[in-house]
CSV table of C-alpha atoms in Angstrom, one decimal:
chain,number,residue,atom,x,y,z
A,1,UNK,CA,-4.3,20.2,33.9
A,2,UNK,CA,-0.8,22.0,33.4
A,3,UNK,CA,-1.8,25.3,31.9
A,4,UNK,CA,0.9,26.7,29.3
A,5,UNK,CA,-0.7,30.3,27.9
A,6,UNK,CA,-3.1,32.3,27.4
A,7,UNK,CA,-4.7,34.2,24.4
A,8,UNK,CA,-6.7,36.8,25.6
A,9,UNK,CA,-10.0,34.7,26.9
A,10,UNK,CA,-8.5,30.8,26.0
A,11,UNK,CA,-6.5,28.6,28.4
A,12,UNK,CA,-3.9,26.4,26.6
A,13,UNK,CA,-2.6,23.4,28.2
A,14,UNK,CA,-0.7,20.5,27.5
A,15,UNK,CA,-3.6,18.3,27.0
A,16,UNK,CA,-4.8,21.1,24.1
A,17,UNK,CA,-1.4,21.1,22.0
A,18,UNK,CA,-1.1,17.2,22.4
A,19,UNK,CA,-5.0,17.0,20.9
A,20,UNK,CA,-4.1,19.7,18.3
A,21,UNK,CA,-0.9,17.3,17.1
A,22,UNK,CA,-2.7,14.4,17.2
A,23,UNK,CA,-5.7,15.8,15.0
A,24,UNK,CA,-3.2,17.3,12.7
A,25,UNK,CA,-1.4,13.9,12.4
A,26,UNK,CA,-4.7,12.3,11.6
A,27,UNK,CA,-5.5,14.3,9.2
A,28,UNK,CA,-2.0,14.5,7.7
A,29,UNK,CA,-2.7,10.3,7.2
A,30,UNK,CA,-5.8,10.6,5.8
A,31,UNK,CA,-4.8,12.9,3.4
A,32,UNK,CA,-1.8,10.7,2.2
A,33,UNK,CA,-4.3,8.0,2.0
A,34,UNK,CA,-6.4,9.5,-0.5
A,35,UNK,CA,-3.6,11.6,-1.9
A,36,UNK,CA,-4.2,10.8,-5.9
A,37,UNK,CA,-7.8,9.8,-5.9
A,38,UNK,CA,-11.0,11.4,-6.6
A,39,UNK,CA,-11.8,11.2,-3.3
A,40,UNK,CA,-9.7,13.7,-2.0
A,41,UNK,CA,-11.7,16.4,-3.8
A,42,UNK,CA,-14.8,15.0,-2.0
A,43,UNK,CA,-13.2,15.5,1.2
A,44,UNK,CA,-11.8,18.7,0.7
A,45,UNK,CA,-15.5,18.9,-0.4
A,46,UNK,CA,-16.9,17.9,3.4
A,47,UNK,CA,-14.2,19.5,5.2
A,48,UNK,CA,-14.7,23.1,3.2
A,49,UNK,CA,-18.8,22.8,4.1
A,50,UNK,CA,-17.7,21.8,8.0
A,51,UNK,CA,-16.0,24.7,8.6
A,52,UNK,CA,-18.7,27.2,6.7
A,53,UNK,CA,-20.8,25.5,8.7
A,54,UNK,CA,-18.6,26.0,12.4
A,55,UNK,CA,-18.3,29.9,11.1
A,56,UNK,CA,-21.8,30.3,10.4
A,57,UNK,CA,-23.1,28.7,14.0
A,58,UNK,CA,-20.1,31.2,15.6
A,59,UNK,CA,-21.3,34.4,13.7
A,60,UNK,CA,-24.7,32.7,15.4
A,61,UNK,CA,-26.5,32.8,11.8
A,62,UNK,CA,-29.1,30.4,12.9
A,63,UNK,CA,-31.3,29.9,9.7
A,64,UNK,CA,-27.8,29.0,7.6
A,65,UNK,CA,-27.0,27.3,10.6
A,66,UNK,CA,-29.6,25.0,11.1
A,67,UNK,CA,-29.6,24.2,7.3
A,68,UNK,CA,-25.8,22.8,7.4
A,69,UNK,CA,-26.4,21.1,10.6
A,70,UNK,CA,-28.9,19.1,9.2
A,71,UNK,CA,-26.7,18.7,5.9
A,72,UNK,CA,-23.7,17.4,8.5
A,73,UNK,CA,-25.5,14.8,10.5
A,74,UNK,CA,-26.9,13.2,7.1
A,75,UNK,CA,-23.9,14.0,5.6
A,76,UNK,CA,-21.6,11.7,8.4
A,77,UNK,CA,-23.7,8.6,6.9
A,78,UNK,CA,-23.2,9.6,3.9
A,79,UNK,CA,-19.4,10.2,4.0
A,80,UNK,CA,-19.4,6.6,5.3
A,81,UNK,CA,-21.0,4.9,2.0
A,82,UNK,CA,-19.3,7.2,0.1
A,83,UNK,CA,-15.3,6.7,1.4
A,84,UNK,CA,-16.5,2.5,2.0
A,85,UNK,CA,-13.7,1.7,-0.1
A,86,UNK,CA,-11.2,4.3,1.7
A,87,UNK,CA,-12.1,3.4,5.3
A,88,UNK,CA,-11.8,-0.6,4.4
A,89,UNK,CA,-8.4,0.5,3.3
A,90,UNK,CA,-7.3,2.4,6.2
A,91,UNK,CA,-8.6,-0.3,8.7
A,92,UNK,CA,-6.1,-2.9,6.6
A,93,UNK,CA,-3.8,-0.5,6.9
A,94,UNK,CA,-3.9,-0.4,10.8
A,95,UNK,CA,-4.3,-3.8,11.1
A,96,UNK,CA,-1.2,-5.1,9.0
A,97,UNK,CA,0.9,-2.9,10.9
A,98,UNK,CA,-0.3,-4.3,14.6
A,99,UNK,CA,1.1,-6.4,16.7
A,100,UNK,CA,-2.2,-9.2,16.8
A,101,UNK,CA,-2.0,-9.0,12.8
A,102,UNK,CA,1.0,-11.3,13.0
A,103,UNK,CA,0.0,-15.1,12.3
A,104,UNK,CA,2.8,-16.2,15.2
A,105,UNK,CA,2.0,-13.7,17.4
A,106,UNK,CA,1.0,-16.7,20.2
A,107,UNK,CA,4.5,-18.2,19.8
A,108,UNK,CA,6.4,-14.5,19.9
A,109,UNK,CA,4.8,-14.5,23.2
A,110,UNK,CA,5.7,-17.2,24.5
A,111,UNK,CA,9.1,-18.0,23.4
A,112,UNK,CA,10.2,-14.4,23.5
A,113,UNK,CA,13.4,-15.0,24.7
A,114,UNK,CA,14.0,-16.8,21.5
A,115,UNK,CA,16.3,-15.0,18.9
A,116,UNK,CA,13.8,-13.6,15.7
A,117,UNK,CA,14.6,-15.7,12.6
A,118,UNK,CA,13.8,-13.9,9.2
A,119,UNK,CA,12.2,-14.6,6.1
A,120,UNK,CA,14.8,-15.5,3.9
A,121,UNK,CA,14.6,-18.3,1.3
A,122,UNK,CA,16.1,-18.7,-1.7
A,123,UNK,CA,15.3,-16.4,-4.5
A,124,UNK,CA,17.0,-18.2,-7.2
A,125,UNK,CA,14.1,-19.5,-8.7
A,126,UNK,CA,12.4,-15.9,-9.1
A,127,UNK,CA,15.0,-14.6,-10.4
A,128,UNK,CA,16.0,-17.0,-12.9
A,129,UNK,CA,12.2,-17.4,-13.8
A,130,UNK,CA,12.1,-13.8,-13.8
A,131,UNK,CA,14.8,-13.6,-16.5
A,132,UNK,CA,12.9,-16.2,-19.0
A,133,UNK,CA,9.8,-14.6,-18.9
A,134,UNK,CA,11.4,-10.9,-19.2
A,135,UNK,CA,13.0,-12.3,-22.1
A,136,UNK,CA,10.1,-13.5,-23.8
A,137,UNK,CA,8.0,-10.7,-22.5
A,138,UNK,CA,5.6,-12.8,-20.6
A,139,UNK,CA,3.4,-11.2,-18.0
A,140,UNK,CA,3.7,-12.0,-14.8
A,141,UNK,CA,2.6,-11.3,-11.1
A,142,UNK,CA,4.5,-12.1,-8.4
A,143,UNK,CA,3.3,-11.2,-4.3
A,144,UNK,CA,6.3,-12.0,-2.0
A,145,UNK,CA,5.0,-12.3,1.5
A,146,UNK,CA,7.2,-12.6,4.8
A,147,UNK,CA,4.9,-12.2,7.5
A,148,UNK,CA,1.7,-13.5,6.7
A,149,UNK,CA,0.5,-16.1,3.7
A,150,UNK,CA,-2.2,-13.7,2.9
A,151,UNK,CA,-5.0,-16.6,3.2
A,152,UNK,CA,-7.5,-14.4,2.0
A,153,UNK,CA,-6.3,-13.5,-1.4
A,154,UNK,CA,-4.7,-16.8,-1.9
A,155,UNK,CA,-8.2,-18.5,-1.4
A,156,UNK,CA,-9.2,-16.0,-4.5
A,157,UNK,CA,-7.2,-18.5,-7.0
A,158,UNK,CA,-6.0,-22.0,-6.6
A,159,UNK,CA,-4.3,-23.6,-3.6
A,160,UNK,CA,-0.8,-24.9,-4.8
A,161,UNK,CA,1.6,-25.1,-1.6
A,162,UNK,CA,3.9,-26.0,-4.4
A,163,UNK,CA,7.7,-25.3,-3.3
A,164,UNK,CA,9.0,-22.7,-5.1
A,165,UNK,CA,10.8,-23.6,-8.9
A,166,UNK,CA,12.1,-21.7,-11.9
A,167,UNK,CA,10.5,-24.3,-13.9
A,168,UNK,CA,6.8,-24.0,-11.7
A,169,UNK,CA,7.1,-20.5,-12.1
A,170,UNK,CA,7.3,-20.3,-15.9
A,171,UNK,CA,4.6,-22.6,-16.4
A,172,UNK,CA,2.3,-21.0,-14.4
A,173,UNK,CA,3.0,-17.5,-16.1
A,174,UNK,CA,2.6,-19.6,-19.8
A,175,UNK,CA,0.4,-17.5,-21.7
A,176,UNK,CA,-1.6,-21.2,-23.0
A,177,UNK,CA,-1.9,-22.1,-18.7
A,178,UNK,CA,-4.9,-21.6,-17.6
A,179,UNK,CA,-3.5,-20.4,-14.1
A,180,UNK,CA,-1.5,-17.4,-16.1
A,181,UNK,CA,-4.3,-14.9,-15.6
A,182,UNK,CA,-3.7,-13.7,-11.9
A,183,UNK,CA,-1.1,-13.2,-9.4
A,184,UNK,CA,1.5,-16.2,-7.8
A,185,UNK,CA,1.3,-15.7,-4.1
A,186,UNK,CA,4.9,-17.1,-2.8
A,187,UNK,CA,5.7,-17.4,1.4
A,188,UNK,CA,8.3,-19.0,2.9
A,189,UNK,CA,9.8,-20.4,0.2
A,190,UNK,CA,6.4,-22.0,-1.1
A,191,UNK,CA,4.0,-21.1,-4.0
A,192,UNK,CA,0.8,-20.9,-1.5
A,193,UNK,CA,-1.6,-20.1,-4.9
A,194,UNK,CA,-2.0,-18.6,-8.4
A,195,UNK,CA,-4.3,-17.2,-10.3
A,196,UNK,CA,-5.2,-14.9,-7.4
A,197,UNK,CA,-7.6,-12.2,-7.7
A,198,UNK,CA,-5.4,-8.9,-6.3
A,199,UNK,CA,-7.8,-5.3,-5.7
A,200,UNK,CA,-6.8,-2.6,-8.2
A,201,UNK,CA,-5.4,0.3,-6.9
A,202,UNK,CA,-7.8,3.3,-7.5
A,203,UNK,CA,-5.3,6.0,-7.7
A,204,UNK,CA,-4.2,7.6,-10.4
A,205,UNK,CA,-0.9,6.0,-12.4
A,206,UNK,CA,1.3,6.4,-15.4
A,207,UNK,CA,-0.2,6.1,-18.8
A,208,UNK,CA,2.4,3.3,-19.4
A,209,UNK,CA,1.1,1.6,-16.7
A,210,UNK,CA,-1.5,-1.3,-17.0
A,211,UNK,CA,-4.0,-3.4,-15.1
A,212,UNK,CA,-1.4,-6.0,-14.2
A,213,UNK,CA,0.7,-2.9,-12.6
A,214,UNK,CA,-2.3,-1.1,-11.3
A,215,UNK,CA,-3.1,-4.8,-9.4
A,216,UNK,CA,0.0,-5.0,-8.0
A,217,UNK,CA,0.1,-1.2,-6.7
A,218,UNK,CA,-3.5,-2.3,-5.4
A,219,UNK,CA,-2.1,-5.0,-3.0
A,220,UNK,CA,1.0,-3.1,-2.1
A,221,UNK,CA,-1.6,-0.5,-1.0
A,222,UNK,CA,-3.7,-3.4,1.1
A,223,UNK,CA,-0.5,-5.2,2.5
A,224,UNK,CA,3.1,-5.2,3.6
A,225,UNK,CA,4.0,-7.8,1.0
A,226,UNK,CA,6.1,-7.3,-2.2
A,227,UNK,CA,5.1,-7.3,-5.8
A,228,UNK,CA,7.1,-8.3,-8.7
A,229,UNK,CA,5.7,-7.2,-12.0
A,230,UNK,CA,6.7,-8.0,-15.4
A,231,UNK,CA,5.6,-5.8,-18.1
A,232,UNK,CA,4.0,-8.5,-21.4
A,233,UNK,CA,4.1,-5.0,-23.7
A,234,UNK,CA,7.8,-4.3,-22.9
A,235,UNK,CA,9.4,-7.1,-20.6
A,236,UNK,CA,10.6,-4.8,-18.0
A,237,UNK,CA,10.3,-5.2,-14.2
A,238,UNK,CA,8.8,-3.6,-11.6
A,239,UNK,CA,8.2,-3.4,-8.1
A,240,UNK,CA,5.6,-2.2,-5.7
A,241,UNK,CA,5.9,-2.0,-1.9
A,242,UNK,CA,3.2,0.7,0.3
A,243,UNK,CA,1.7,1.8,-2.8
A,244,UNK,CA,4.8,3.1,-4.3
A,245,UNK,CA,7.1,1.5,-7.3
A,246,UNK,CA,10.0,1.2,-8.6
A,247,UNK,CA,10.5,0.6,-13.0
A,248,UNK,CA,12.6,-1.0,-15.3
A,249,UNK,CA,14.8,-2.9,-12.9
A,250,UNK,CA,17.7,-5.2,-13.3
A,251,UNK,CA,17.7,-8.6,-12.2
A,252,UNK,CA,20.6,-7.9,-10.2
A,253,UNK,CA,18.5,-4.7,-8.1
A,254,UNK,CA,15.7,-7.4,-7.6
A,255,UNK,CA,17.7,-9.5,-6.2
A,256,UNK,CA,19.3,-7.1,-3.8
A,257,UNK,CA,15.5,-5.7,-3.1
A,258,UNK,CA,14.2,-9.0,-2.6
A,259,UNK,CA,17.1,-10.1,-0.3
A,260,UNK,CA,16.8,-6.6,2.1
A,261,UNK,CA,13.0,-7.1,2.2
A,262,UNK,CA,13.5,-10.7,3.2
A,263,UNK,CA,15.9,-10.2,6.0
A,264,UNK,CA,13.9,-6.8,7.2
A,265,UNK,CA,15.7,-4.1,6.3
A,266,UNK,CA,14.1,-0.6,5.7
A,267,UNK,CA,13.2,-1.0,1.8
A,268,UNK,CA,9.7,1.3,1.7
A,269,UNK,CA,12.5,4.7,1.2
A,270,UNK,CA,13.7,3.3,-1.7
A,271,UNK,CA,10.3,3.3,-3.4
A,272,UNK,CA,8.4,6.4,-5.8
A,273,UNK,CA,5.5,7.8,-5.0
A,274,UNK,CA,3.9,7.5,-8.4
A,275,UNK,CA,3.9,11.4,-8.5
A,276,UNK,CA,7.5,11.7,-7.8
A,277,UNK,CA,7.4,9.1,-10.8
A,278,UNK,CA,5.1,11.2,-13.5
A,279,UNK,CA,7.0,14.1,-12.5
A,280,UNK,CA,11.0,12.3,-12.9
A,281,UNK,CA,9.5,11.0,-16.0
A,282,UNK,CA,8.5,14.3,-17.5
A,283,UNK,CA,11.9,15.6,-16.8
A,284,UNK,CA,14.0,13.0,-18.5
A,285,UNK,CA,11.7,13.7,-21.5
A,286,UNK,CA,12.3,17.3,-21.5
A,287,UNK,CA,15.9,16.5,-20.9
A,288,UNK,CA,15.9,14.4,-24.2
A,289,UNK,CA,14.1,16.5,-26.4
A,290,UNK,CA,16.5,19.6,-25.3
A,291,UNK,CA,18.9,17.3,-26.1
């Protein structure tokens, strides 16, 4: 063990500042995944009572000591029902973004030498579809998927493997269809299902904001996928990618987003966090009543 200081009594090695980082990165990630919920309070909540309880057992207060011992070995289990939902999301976050998550992983493999192809189709049909029901403000929800055709979410609705169509599209999304209430899940150039159940995000979001937009944060949040979202209230579009979105978009920025995402290109930094969102938004509306 390379030794790098001292203070006073303590050895500090390598080992020590690379477990100090790593801690510190963990923590940094878990805090950015329940940035925005209630549960951040109740792990501010934990973490304040763990380190009463680490100063208590070093000032060797062994009455108050024992008490929050006790409380922290129950309170491990309970930390586990009580962030389920949190640690369900953190484990489908580490597994969309690994290596065996991939559904050709077998074939990358073994035909590695082989040059990557992307997962470009043509959009057309989204688009113009998009434009019709904008127009009429229609709802709609749209998950774009290139690397996976999200099997479990599309067995939530009704199998199509349909290939994609404007005309498909618009009849789905028909408010007298009885496949309109759900999500479209397109891959590869195919409608895979509709009426797809998608989890609701459980963050906090803009007021303007409804259960259509909160689903589609929701599986932003859960996958690497792409949502479309078309506003019924005010016909404008959306986007959601990693939990963050972008509002009232043009057809002609969805088709450049769209196209980017398709042929991998670095999208997520174009995104808002929905609290860089709120915050823009209360700007422009100070902006305009100054004005």
């Amino acid at each position: 063990m390379i030794l790098l200081f001292k203070i006073g009594f303590l050895d500090v090695s390598i080992v020590n500042m690379i477990d100090i980082a790593l801690v510190s990165f963990l923590l940094y990630q878990v805090y950015k995944l329940l940035k925005g919920s209630v549960a951040i309070k109740i792990f501010l909540g934990f973490l304040s009572i763990y380190l009463v309880y680490l100063l208590v057992r070093a000032l060797q207060m062994e009455l108050l000591s024992s008490i929050l011992g006790q409380f922290m070995g129950v309170g491990v289990l309970a930390a586990i029902i009580i962030f389920a939902p949190e640690i369900r999301k953190f484990l489908l976050l580490i597994g969309r973004s690994s290596l065996l998550s991939r559904d050709n992983i077998w074939k990358d493999l073994l035909f590695f030498w082989r040059k990557k192809e992307n997962a470009s189709f043509n959009i057309n049909p989204i688009i113009e579809a998009s434009k019709t029901l904008a127009g009429s403000n229609t709802g709609a929800l749209m998950v774009i998927s290139k690397s996976t055709e999200l099997k479990f979410y599309a067995e939530s609705g009704d199998i199509l493997d349909a290939e994609l169509s404007k005309r498909l599209l618009i009849s789905i999304f028909n408010k007298y269809s009885p496949l309109h209430d759900g999500a479209v899940i397109i891959h590869n150039g195919k409608i895979k299902a509709a009426r797809c159940i998608l989890p609701v995000t459980e963050r906090e979001v803009p007021a303007q904001f409804g259960l259509r937009h909160r689903a589609g944060i929701g599986m932003s949040e859960a996958t690497d996928a792409i949502i479309l979202i078309i506003s019924e209230e005010t016909g404008q579009i959306s986007m959601a990618k990693n939990g963050k979105v972008l509002h009232n978009m043009s057809f002609q920025e969805v088709r450049e987003m769209l196209n980017d995402y398709l042929n991998n290109l670095d999208v997520d930094s174009q995104f808002e966090d929905l609290e860089e969102y709120e915050m823009m938004k209360k700007r422009k509306m100070a902006m305009t009543s100054k004005s």
